[in-house]
């Protein structure tokens, strides 16, 4: 992997609306599940409704999800679904992440040994 | 994967100092390379020096990297290295990301078919 590869992967990750863990998790679940109700999504993710809603709105503004309200015997329900653009964006983001992660070793044994030996020699602040 | 699994993965991702693409890229490179000079890291990542420096400072405050200045014939050089804590945090973050991504299908063929058929029926705003 060349320098320009890593730079372009990083630019793709930074520019994506999915560069926040909650939005990435929402889109991964939507791509997997097709559609989901807000209440269930909130339970799965374990985040506060207001926080989740702000992320859903951001995804909606960027054209990655659509939602609709339904009225049921148990009250109103909000159903969320990924758009074609959202599915493509999510798969593209996952591809970029996997490319970035592929540059890291599975185990850090060598890195750890070098690093622990050298730690004390490095200052904690710039000179 | 159960609901509580996804919630705990997401909490781990959100709490980590690596939940920003630039910081994740920096740490992946440091774990792979051991140590690196600021100038080279900046060229690899293709981001502005000021932005990179603000992320390095954040990683340093969180104890994930150390750095030292050296004076060379070609001027001062700043060398950055991951700490043990930084290596562990990075490997843990990668593990969480891979767990989250493992819930998504490799191909979105089925999701796309359902979604394209249904797109027009969904409103673009809540009712």
CSV table of N, CA, C and O in Angstrom, one decimal, chain B:
chain,number,residue,atom,x,y,z
B,1,UNK,N,-25.4,-12.5,17.1
B,1,UNK,CA,-25.0,-11.3,17.9
B,1,UNK,C,-26.3,-10.8,18.5
B,1,UNK,O,-27.3,-10.5,17.8
B,2,UNK,N,-26.3,-10.6,19.9
B,2,UNK,CA,-27.5,-10.1,20.6
B,2,UNK,C,-27.5,-8.6,20.6
B,2,UNK,O,-26.5,-7.9,20.3
B,3,UNK,N,-28.6,-8.0,21.0
B,3,UNK,CA,-28.8,-6.6,21.2
B,3,UNK,C,-27.7,-6.0,22.1
B,3,UNK,O,-27.1,-5.0,21.8
B,4,UNK,N,-27.5,-6.7,23.2
B,4,UNK,CA,-26.5,-6.1,24.2
B,4,UNK,C,-25.1,-6.2,23.7
B,4,UNK,O,-24.3,-5.4,24.0
B,5,UNK,N,-24.8,-7.2,22.8
B,5,UNK,CA,-23.5,-7.2,22.2
B,5,UNK,C,-23.3,-6.0,21.3
B,5,UNK,O,-22.2,-5.3,21.4
B,6,UNK,N,-24.2,-5.6,20.5
B,6,UNK,CA,-24.1,-4.5,19.6
B,6,UNK,C,-24.0,-3.2,20.5
B,6,UNK,O,-23.1,-2.3,20.2
B,7,UNK,N,-24.8,-3.1,21.5
B,7,UNK,CA,-24.7,-1.9,22.4
B,7,UNK,C,-23.4,-1.8,23.0
B,7,UNK,O,-22.8,-0.7,23.1
B,8,UNK,N,-22.8,-2.9,23.5
B,8,UNK,CA,-21.5,-2.8,24.1
B,8,UNK,C,-20.4,-2.5,23.1
B,8,UNK,O,-19.4,-1.8,23.4
B,9,UNK,N,-20.5,-3.0,21.9
B,9,UNK,CA,-19.5,-2.7,20.9
B,9,UNK,C,-19.6,-1.2,20.6
B,9,UNK,O,-18.6,-0.5,20.5
B,10,UNK,N,-20.8,-0.7,20.4
B,10,UNK,CA,-21.0,0.7,20.1
B,10,UNK,C,-20.5,1.6,21.2
B,10,UNK,O,-19.8,2.6,20.9
B,11,UNK,N,-20.7,1.2,22.4
B,11,UNK,CA,-20.2,2.0,23.6
B,11,UNK,C,-18.7,2.1,23.6
B,11,UNK,O,-18.1,3.1,23.8
B,12,UNK,N,-18.1,0.9,23.3
B,12,UNK,CA,-16.6,0.9,23.2
B,12,UNK,C,-16.1,1.8,22.1
B,12,UNK,O,-15.1,2.5,22.3
B,13,UNK,N,-16.7,1.7,20.9
B,13,UNK,CA,-16.3,2.6,19.8
B,13,UNK,C,-16.4,4.1,20.2
B,13,UNK,O,-15.6,4.9,19.9
B,14,UNK,N,-17.6,4.4,20.8
B,14,UNK,CA,-17.9,5.8,21.0
B,14,UNK,C,-16.9,6.4,22.1
B,14,UNK,O,-16.5,7.5,22.1
B,15,UNK,N,-16.6,5.6,23.1
B,15,UNK,CA,-15.7,6.0,24.2
B,15,UNK,C,-14.3,6.1,23.8
B,15,UNK,O,-13.5,6.8,24.5
B,16,UNK,N,-13.9,5.4,22.8
B,16,UNK,CA,-12.5,5.4,22.4
B,16,UNK,C,-12.0,6.7,21.8
B,16,UNK,O,-12.7,7.4,21.1
B,17,UNK,N,-10.7,7.1,22.2
B,17,UNK,CA,-10.1,8.3,21.5
B,17,UNK,C,-9.9,8.0,20.0
B,17,UNK,O,-9.6,9.0,19.3
B,18,UNK,N,-10.1,6.8,19.6
B,18,UNK,CA,-9.8,6.5,18.1
B,18,UNK,C,-11.1,6.6,17.3
B,18,UNK,O,-11.0,6.3,16.1
B,19,UNK,N,-12.1,7.2,17.8
B,19,UNK,CA,-13.4,7.3,17.0
B,19,UNK,C,-13.3,8.5,16.1
B,19,UNK,O,-14.4,9.1,15.8
B,20,UNK,N,-12.2,8.9,15.6
B,20,UNK,CA,-12.0,9.9,14.5
B,20,UNK,C,-11.1,9.2,13.5
B,20,UNK,O,-10.0,8.7,13.9
B,21,UNK,N,-11.4,9.3,12.2
B,21,UNK,CA,-10.6,8.6,11.2
B,21,UNK,C,-9.1,9.0,11.2
B,21,UNK,O,-8.3,8.1,11.0
B,22,UNK,N,-8.8,10.2,11.4
B,22,UNK,CA,-7.4,10.6,11.4
B,22,UNK,C,-6.6,9.9,12.6
B,22,UNK,O,-5.5,9.4,12.4
B,23,UNK,N,-7.2,9.9,13.8
B,23,UNK,CA,-6.6,9.3,14.9
B,23,UNK,C,-6.5,7.8,14.7
B,23,UNK,O,-5.4,7.2,15.1
B,24,UNK,N,-7.5,7.2,14.2
B,24,UNK,CA,-7.4,5.7,13.9
B,24,UNK,C,-6.3,5.4,12.9
B,24,UNK,O,-5.5,4.5,13.1
B,25,UNK,N,-6.2,6.2,11.8
B,25,UNK,CA,-5.2,6.0,10.8
B,25,UNK,C,-3.8,6.2,11.4
B,25,UNK,O,-2.9,5.4,11.2
B,26,UNK,N,-3.6,7.2,12.3
B,26,UNK,CA,-2.3,7.5,12.9
B,26,UNK,C,-1.9,6.2,13.7
B,26,UNK,O,-0.8,5.7,13.6
B,27,UNK,N,-2.9,5.7,14.5
B,27,UNK,CA,-2.5,4.6,15.4
B,27,UNK,C,-2.3,3.3,14.7
B,27,UNK,O,-1.4,2.5,15.0
B,28,UNK,N,-3.1,3.1,13.6
B,28,UNK,CA,-2.8,1.9,12.8
B,28,UNK,C,-1.4,1.9,12.2
B,28,UNK,O,-0.7,0.9,12.2
B,29,UNK,N,-1.0,3.1,11.7
B,29,UNK,CA,0.3,3.2,11.1
B,29,UNK,C,1.4,3.1,12.2
B,29,UNK,O,2.4,2.4,12.0
B,30,UNK,N,1.2,3.6,13.4
B,30,UNK,CA,2.1,3.5,14.5
B,30,UNK,C,2.3,2.1,15.0
B,30,UNK,O,3.4,1.6,15.2
B,31,UNK,N,1.2,1.4,15.1
B,31,UNK,CA,1.2,0.0,15.5
B,31,UNK,C,2.0,-0.8,14.5
B,31,UNK,O,2.8,-1.7,14.8
B,32,UNK,N,1.8,-0.5,13.2
B,32,UNK,CA,2.5,-1.2,12.1
B,32,UNK,C,4.0,-0.9,12.0
B,32,UNK,O,4.8,-1.7,11.9
B,33,UNK,N,4.3,0.4,12.2
B,33,UNK,CA,5.6,0.9,11.9
B,33,UNK,C,6.5,1.0,13.1
B,33,UNK,O,7.7,1.2,13.0
B,34,UNK,N,5.9,1.1,14.3
B,34,UNK,CA,6.7,1.2,15.5
B,34,UNK,C,6.8,2.7,15.9
B,34,UNK,O,6.2,3.2,16.8
B,35,UNK,N,7.6,3.5,15.1
B,35,UNK,CA,7.7,4.9,15.3
B,35,UNK,C,7.8,5.6,13.9
B,35,UNK,O,8.1,4.9,12.9
B,36,UNK,N,7.5,6.9,13.9
B,36,UNK,CA,7.5,7.6,12.6
B,36,UNK,C,7.8,9.0,12.9
B,36,UNK,O,7.4,9.6,13.9
B,37,UNK,N,8.4,9.7,11.9
B,37,UNK,CA,8.5,11.2,12.0
B,37,UNK,C,7.3,11.9,11.6
B,37,UNK,O,6.6,11.5,10.6
B,38,UNK,N,7.0,13.0,12.3
B,38,UNK,CA,5.8,13.8,12.0
B,38,UNK,C,5.7,14.1,10.5
B,38,UNK,O,4.6,13.9,9.9
B,39,UNK,N,6.8,14.6,9.9
B,39,UNK,CA,6.7,15.0,8.5
B,39,UNK,C,6.3,13.8,7.6
B,39,UNK,O,5.5,14.0,6.7
B,40,UNK,N,6.8,12.7,7.9
B,40,UNK,CA,6.5,11.5,7.0
B,40,UNK,C,5.0,11.1,7.2
B,40,UNK,O,4.3,10.8,6.3
B,41,UNK,N,4.6,11.1,8.5
B,41,UNK,CA,3.2,10.7,8.8
B,41,UNK,C,2.3,11.7,8.1
B,41,UNK,O,1.3,11.3,7.5
B,42,UNK,N,2.6,13.0,8.1
B,42,UNK,CA,1.8,14.0,7.5
B,42,UNK,C,1.7,13.7,6.0
B,42,UNK,O,0.6,13.9,5.4
B,43,UNK,N,2.8,13.3,5.4
B,43,UNK,CA,2.8,13.0,3.9
B,43,UNK,C,2.0,11.8,3.6
B,43,UNK,O,1.2,11.8,2.7
B,44,UNK,N,2.1,10.8,4.5
B,44,UNK,CA,1.3,9.5,4.2
B,44,UNK,C,-0.2,9.8,4.3
B,44,UNK,O,-0.9,9.4,3.5
B,45,UNK,N,-0.6,10.6,5.3
B,45,UNK,CA,-2.0,10.8,5.6
B,45,UNK,C,-2.6,11.9,4.7
B,45,UNK,O,-3.8,11.9,4.5
B,46,UNK,N,-1.7,12.8,4.2
B,46,UNK,CA,-2.2,13.8,3.3
B,46,UNK,C,-3.2,14.8,3.9
B,46,UNK,O,-4.0,15.4,3.3
B,47,UNK,N,-2.9,15.1,5.2
B,47,UNK,CA,-3.7,16.1,5.9
B,47,UNK,C,-2.8,17.3,6.3
B,47,UNK,O,-1.6,17.1,6.3
B,48,UNK,N,-3.4,18.4,6.6
B,48,UNK,CA,-2.6,19.6,7.0
B,48,UNK,C,-1.9,19.4,8.3
B,48,UNK,O,-2.4,18.8,9.2
B,49,UNK,N,-0.7,19.9,8.4
B,49,UNK,CA,0.1,19.7,9.6
B,49,UNK,C,-0.6,20.2,10.9
B,49,UNK,O,-0.5,19.5,11.9
B,50,UNK,N,-1.3,21.3,10.9
B,50,UNK,CA,-2.0,21.8,12.1
B,50,UNK,C,-3.1,20.8,12.5
B,50,UNK,O,-3.3,20.5,13.7
B,51,UNK,N,-3.8,20.2,11.6
B,51,UNK,CA,-4.9,19.2,11.9
B,51,UNK,C,-4.2,18.0,12.5
B,51,UNK,O,-4.7,17.5,13.5
B,52,UNK,N,-3.2,17.5,11.8
B,52,UNK,CA,-2.5,16.3,12.3
B,52,UNK,C,-2.0,16.5,13.7
B,52,UNK,O,-2.1,15.7,14.6
B,53,UNK,N,-1.4,17.7,13.9
B,53,UNK,CA,-0.8,18.0,15.3
B,53,UNK,C,-1.9,18.0,16.3
B,53,UNK,O,-1.7,17.5,17.5
B,54,UNK,N,-3.0,18.6,16.0
B,54,UNK,CA,-4.1,18.6,17.0
B,54,UNK,C,-4.5,17.2,17.4
B,54,UNK,O,-4.9,16.9,18.6
B,55,UNK,N,-4.5,16.3,16.4
B,55,UNK,CA,-4.9,14.9,16.7
B,55,UNK,C,-3.8,14.2,17.5
B,55,UNK,O,-4.1,13.4,18.4
B,56,UNK,N,-2.5,14.5,17.2
B,56,UNK,CA,-1.4,13.9,17.9
B,56,UNK,C,-1.5,14.4,19.4
B,56,UNK,O,-1.2,13.6,20.3
B,57,UNK,N,-1.8,15.6,19.6
B,57,UNK,CA,-1.8,16.1,21.0
B,57,UNK,C,-2.9,15.4,21.8
B,57,UNK,O,-2.8,15.1,22.9
B,58,UNK,N,-4.1,15.2,21.1
B,58,UNK,CA,-5.2,14.5,21.7
B,58,UNK,C,-4.8,13.1,22.1
B,58,UNK,O,-5.0,12.6,23.2
B,59,UNK,N,-4.1,12.4,21.2
B,59,UNK,CA,-3.6,11.0,21.5
B,59,UNK,C,-2.6,11.0,22.6
B,59,UNK,O,-2.5,10.1,23.4
B,60,UNK,N,-1.8,12.1,22.7
B,60,UNK,CA,-0.8,12.2,23.7
B,60,UNK,C,-1.4,12.5,25.1
B,60,UNK,O,-1.1,11.8,26.1
B,61,UNK,N,-2.4,13.4,25.1
B,61,UNK,CA,-3.1,13.6,26.4
B,61,UNK,C,-3.8,12.3,26.9
B,61,UNK,O,-3.9,12.1,28.1
B,62,UNK,N,-4.2,11.5,26.0
B,62,UNK,CA,-4.9,10.2,26.4
B,62,UNK,C,-3.9,9.1,26.7
B,62,UNK,O,-4.3,8.0,26.9
B,63,UNK,N,-2.6,9.4,26.5
B,63,UNK,CA,-1.6,8.4,26.9
B,63,UNK,C,-1.3,7.4,25.8
B,63,UNK,O,-0.8,6.3,26.1
B,64,UNK,N,-1.8,7.6,24.6
B,64,UNK,CA,-1.7,6.6,23.5
B,64,UNK,C,-0.4,6.8,22.7
B,64,UNK,O,0.0,5.8,22.1
B,65,UNK,N,0.2,7.9,22.7
B,65,UNK,CA,1.5,8.1,22.0
B,65,UNK,C,2.4,8.9,22.9
B,65,UNK,O,2.0,9.7,23.8
B,66,UNK,N,3.7,8.8,22.6
B,66,UNK,CA,4.8,9.7,23.1
B,66,UNK,C,5.5,10.3,21.9
B,66,UNK,O,5.5,9.7,20.8
B,67,UNK,N,6.1,11.4,22.2
B,67,UNK,CA,6.9,12.0,21.1
B,67,UNK,C,8.2,12.6,21.6
B,67,UNK,O,8.3,12.9,22.8
B,68,UNK,N,9.2,12.8,20.8
B,68,UNK,CA,10.4,13.5,21.2
B,68,UNK,C,10.9,14.3,20.0
B,68,UNK,O,10.8,13.9,18.9
B,69,UNK,N,11.6,15.4,20.4
B,69,UNK,CA,12.2,16.2,19.3
B,69,UNK,C,13.7,15.8,19.3
B,69,UNK,O,14.3,15.6,20.3
B,70,UNK,N,14.2,15.7,18.0
B,70,UNK,CA,15.6,15.5,17.8
B,70,UNK,C,16.1,16.6,16.9
B,70,UNK,O,15.4,17.2,16.1
B,71,UNK,N,17.4,17.0,17.1
B,71,UNK,CA,17.9,18.0,16.3
B,71,UNK,C,18.9,17.4,15.3
B,71,UNK,O,19.9,16.7,15.7
B,72,UNK,N,18.6,17.5,14.0
B,72,UNK,CA,19.4,16.9,13.0
B,72,UNK,C,20.1,18.0,12.1
B,72,UNK,O,19.7,19.2,12.3
B,73,UNK,N,20.9,17.5,11.2
B,73,UNK,CA,21.6,18.5,10.3
B,73,UNK,C,20.6,19.2,9.5
B,73,UNK,O,20.8,20.3,9.0
B,74,UNK,N,19.4,18.6,9.2
B,74,UNK,CA,18.4,19.2,8.4
B,74,UNK,C,17.3,19.9,9.2
B,74,UNK,O,16.2,20.1,8.7
B,75,UNK,N,17.6,20.1,10.5
B,75,UNK,CA,16.6,20.8,11.3
B,75,UNK,C,16.0,19.9,12.3
B,75,UNK,O,16.3,18.7,12.4
B,76,UNK,N,15.1,20.4,13.2
B,76,UNK,CA,14.4,19.6,14.2
B,76,UNK,C,13.5,18.6,13.6
B,76,UNK,O,12.9,18.9,12.6
B,77,UNK,N,13.5,17.4,14.2
B,77,UNK,CA,12.5,16.4,13.8
B,77,UNK,C,11.7,15.9,15.0
B,77,UNK,O,12.3,15.7,16.1
B,78,UNK,N,10.4,15.7,14.7
B,78,UNK,CA,9.6,15.2,15.8
B,78,UNK,C,9.3,13.7,15.5
B,78,UNK,O,8.7,13.4,14.4
B,79,UNK,N,9.6,12.8,16.4
B,79,UNK,CA,9.4,11.4,16.3
B,79,UNK,C,8.2,11.0,17.2
B,79,UNK,O,8.2,11.3,18.4
B,80,UNK,N,7.3,10.2,16.6
B,80,UNK,CA,6.1,9.8,17.4
B,80,UNK,C,6.1,8.3,17.5
B,80,UNK,O,6.4,7.6,16.5
B,81,UNK,N,5.6,7.8,18.6
B,81,UNK,CA,5.6,6.4,18.9
B,81,UNK,C,4.4,6.0,19.7
B,81,UNK,O,4.0,6.8,20.6
B,82,UNK,N,3.7,4.9,19.4
B,82,UNK,CA,2.6,4.4,20.3
B,82,UNK,C,3.1,3.9,21.6
B,82,UNK,O,4.2,3.3,21.7
B,83,UNK,N,2.4,4.2,22.7
B,83,UNK,CA,2.7,3.6,24.0
B,83,UNK,C,2.1,2.2,24.0
B,83,UNK,O,1.3,1.8,23.2
B,84,UNK,N,2.4,1.4,25.1
B,84,UNK,CA,1.7,0.1,25.3
B,84,UNK,C,0.2,0.3,25.3
B,84,UNK,O,-0.5,-0.5,24.7
B,85,UNK,N,-0.2,1.3,26.1
B,85,UNK,CA,-1.6,1.6,26.1
B,85,UNK,C,-2.2,1.9,24.8
B,85,UNK,O,-3.3,1.5,24.4
B,86,UNK,N,-1.4,2.6,24.0
B,86,UNK,CA,-1.9,3.0,22.6
B,86,UNK,C,-2.0,1.8,21.7
B,86,UNK,O,-3.0,1.6,21.0
B,87,UNK,N,-1.1,0.8,21.8
B,87,UNK,CA,-1.1,-0.4,21.0
B,87,UNK,C,-2.3,-1.2,21.4
B,87,UNK,O,-3.1,-1.7,20.6
B,88,UNK,N,-2.6,-1.3,22.7
B,88,UNK,CA,-3.7,-2.1,23.2
B,88,UNK,C,-5.0,-1.5,22.8
B,88,UNK,O,-6.0,-2.2,22.4
B,89,UNK,N,-5.1,-0.2,22.9
B,89,UNK,CA,-6.3,0.5,22.6
B,89,UNK,C,-6.6,0.4,21.1
B,89,UNK,O,-7.8,0.1,20.7
B,90,UNK,N,-5.6,0.4,20.3
B,90,UNK,CA,-5.8,0.3,18.8
B,90,UNK,C,-6.2,-1.1,18.4
B,90,UNK,O,-7.2,-1.3,17.7
B,91,UNK,N,-5.6,-2.1,19.0
B,91,UNK,CA,-6.0,-3.5,18.7
B,91,UNK,C,-7.4,-3.8,19.2
B,91,UNK,O,-8.2,-4.4,18.5
B,92,UNK,N,-7.7,-3.2,20.4
B,92,UNK,CA,-9.1,-3.4,20.9
B,92,UNK,C,-10.1,-2.7,20.0
B,92,UNK,O,-11.2,-3.2,19.7
B,93,UNK,N,-9.8,-1.5,19.5
B,93,UNK,CA,-10.7,-0.7,18.7
B,93,UNK,C,-10.9,-1.5,17.3
B,93,UNK,O,-12.1,-1.6,16.9
B,94,UNK,N,-9.9,-2.0,16.8
B,94,UNK,CA,-10.0,-2.8,15.5
B,94,UNK,C,-10.9,-4.0,15.7
B,94,UNK,O,-11.7,-4.3,14.9
B,95,UNK,N,-10.7,-4.6,16.9
B,95,UNK,CA,-11.5,-5.8,17.2
B,95,UNK,C,-13.0,-5.4,17.3
B,95,UNK,O,-13.9,-6.1,16.7
B,96,UNK,N,-13.3,-4.3,17.9
B,96,UNK,CA,-14.7,-3.9,18.0
B,96,UNK,C,-15.2,-3.5,16.6
B,96,UNK,O,-16.4,-3.9,16.3
B,97,UNK,N,-14.4,-2.8,15.8
B,97,UNK,CA,-14.9,-2.4,14.5
B,97,UNK,C,-15.2,-3.7,13.7
B,97,UNK,O,-16.2,-3.8,13.0
B,98,UNK,N,-14.3,-4.7,13.7
B,98,UNK,CA,-14.5,-5.9,13.0
B,98,UNK,C,-15.7,-6.6,13.4
B,98,UNK,O,-16.5,-7.2,12.6
B,99,UNK,N,-16.0,-6.6,14.7
B,99,UNK,CA,-17.2,-7.2,15.2
B,99,UNK,C,-18.5,-6.5,14.7
B,99,UNK,O,-19.4,-7.2,14.2
B,100,UNK,N,-18.4,-5.2,14.7
B,100,UNK,CA,-19.6,-4.5,14.2
B,100,UNK,C,-19.8,-4.7,12.7
B,100,UNK,O,-20.9,-5.0,12.2
B,101,UNK,N,-18.7,-4.7,11.9
B,101,UNK,CA,-18.7,-4.9,10.5
B,101,UNK,C,-19.2,-6.3,10.1
B,101,UNK,O,-19.8,-6.6,9.1
B,102,UNK,N,-18.9,-7.3,11.0
B,102,UNK,CA,-19.2,-8.7,10.7
B,102,UNK,C,-20.7,-8.9,10.7
B,102,UNK,O,-21.2,-9.9,10.2
B,103,UNK,N,-21.5,-7.9,11.2
B,103,UNK,CA,-23.0,-8.0,11.1
B,103,UNK,C,-23.5,-7.6,9.8
B,103,UNK,O,-24.7,-7.8,9.5
B,104,UNK,N,-22.6,-7.0,8.9
B,104,UNK,CA,-23.1,-6.5,7.6
B,104,UNK,C,-22.7,-7.6,6.6
B,104,UNK,O,-21.7,-8.2,6.6
B,105,UNK,N,-23.6,-7.8,5.6
B,105,UNK,CA,-23.3,-8.7,4.5
B,105,UNK,C,-22.2,-8.1,3.6
B,105,UNK,O,-22.0,-6.9,3.5
B,106,UNK,N,-21.4,-9.0,3.0
B,106,UNK,CA,-20.4,-8.6,2.1
B,106,UNK,C,-21.0,-7.9,0.8
B,106,UNK,O,-20.5,-6.9,0.3
B,107,UNK,N,-22.1,-8.5,0.4
B,107,UNK,CA,-22.7,-7.9,-0.8
B,107,UNK,C,-24.1,-7.4,-0.4
B,107,UNK,O,-24.7,-8.0,0.5
B,108,UNK,N,-24.6,-6.4,-1.1
B,108,UNK,CA,-25.9,-5.8,-0.7
B,108,UNK,C,-27.0,-6.1,-1.6
B,108,UNK,O,-28.0,-5.5,-1.7
B,109,UNK,N,-26.8,-7.2,-2.5
B,109,UNK,CA,-27.7,-7.5,-3.5
B,109,UNK,C,-29.2,-7.6,-3.0
B,109,UNK,O,-30.1,-6.9,-3.5
B,110,UNK,N,-29.4,-8.3,-1.9
B,110,UNK,CA,-30.8,-8.4,-1.4
B,110,UNK,C,-31.3,-7.1,-0.9
B,110,UNK,O,-32.4,-6.7,-1.2
B,111,UNK,N,-30.5,-6.5,-0.1
B,111,UNK,CA,-30.9,-5.2,0.5
B,111,UNK,C,-31.3,-4.2,-0.7
B,111,UNK,O,-32.3,-3.5,-0.6
B,112,UNK,N,-30.5,-4.2,-1.7
B,112,UNK,CA,-30.7,-3.2,-2.8
B,112,UNK,C,-32.0,-3.5,-3.5
B,112,UNK,O,-32.8,-2.6,-3.8
B,113,UNK,N,-32.3,-4.8,-3.7
B,113,UNK,CA,-33.6,-5.1,-4.5
B,113,UNK,C,-34.8,-4.7,-3.7
B,113,UNK,O,-35.7,-4.0,-4.2
B,114,UNK,N,-34.8,-5.0,-2.4
B,114,UNK,CA,-35.9,-4.6,-1.5
B,114,UNK,C,-36.1,-3.1,-1.5
B,114,UNK,O,-37.1,-2.5,-1.7
B,115,UNK,N,-34.9,-2.5,-1.3
B,115,UNK,CA,-34.9,-1.0,-1.1
B,115,UNK,C,-35.3,-0.2,-2.3
B,115,UNK,O,-36.1,0.7,-2.2
B,116,UNK,N,-34.8,-0.6,-3.5
B,116,UNK,CA,-35.2,0.1,-4.7
B,116,UNK,C,-36.6,0.0,-5.0
B,116,UNK,O,-37.3,0.9,-5.5
B,117,UNK,N,-37.2,-1.2,-4.7
B,117,UNK,CA,-38.6,-1.4,-5.0
B,117,UNK,C,-39.5,-0.5,-4.1
B,117,UNK,O,-40.6,0.0,-4.5
B,118,UNK,N,-39.0,-0.3,-2.8
B,118,UNK,CA,-39.9,0.3,-1.8
B,118,UNK,C,-39.6,1.8,-1.7
B,118,UNK,O,-40.4,2.5,-1.1
B,119,UNK,N,-38.5,2.3,-2.3
B,119,UNK,CA,-38.1,3.7,-2.1
B,119,UNK,C,-39.2,4.7,-2.3
B,119,UNK,O,-39.4,5.6,-1.5
B,120,UNK,N,-40.0,4.6,-3.4
B,120,UNK,CA,-40.9,5.6,-3.7
B,120,UNK,C,-42.1,5.7,-2.7
B,120,UNK,O,-42.8,6.7,-2.6
B,121,UNK,N,-42.3,4.5,-2.0
B,121,UNK,CA,-43.5,4.5,-1.1
B,121,UNK,C,-43.2,5.3,0.2
B,121,UNK,O,-44.1,5.6,1.0
B,122,UNK,N,-41.9,5.5,0.5
B,122,UNK,CA,-41.5,6.1,1.7
B,122,UNK,C,-41.4,7.6,1.6
B,122,UNK,O,-40.9,8.1,0.6
B,123,UNK,N,-42.0,8.3,2.5
B,123,UNK,CA,-41.9,9.8,2.5
B,123,UNK,C,-40.5,10.3,2.8
B,123,UNK,O,-39.7,9.5,3.4
B,124,UNK,N,-40.2,11.5,2.5
B,124,UNK,CA,-38.9,12.0,2.7
B,124,UNK,C,-38.9,12.8,4.0
B,124,UNK,O,-37.9,13.3,4.5
B,125,UNK,N,-40.0,12.9,4.7
B,125,UNK,CA,-40.1,13.7,6.0
B,125,UNK,C,-41.2,13.0,6.8
B,125,UNK,O,-42.0,12.3,6.3
B,126,UNK,N,-41.1,13.2,8.1
B,126,UNK,CA,-42.0,12.6,9.0
B,126,UNK,C,-43.4,13.2,8.8
B,126,UNK,O,-43.5,14.4,8.6
B,127,UNK,N,-44.5,12.4,9.0
B,127,UNK,CA,-45.8,12.9,8.8
B,127,UNK,C,-46.4,13.6,10.0
B,127,UNK,O,-45.7,13.6,11.0
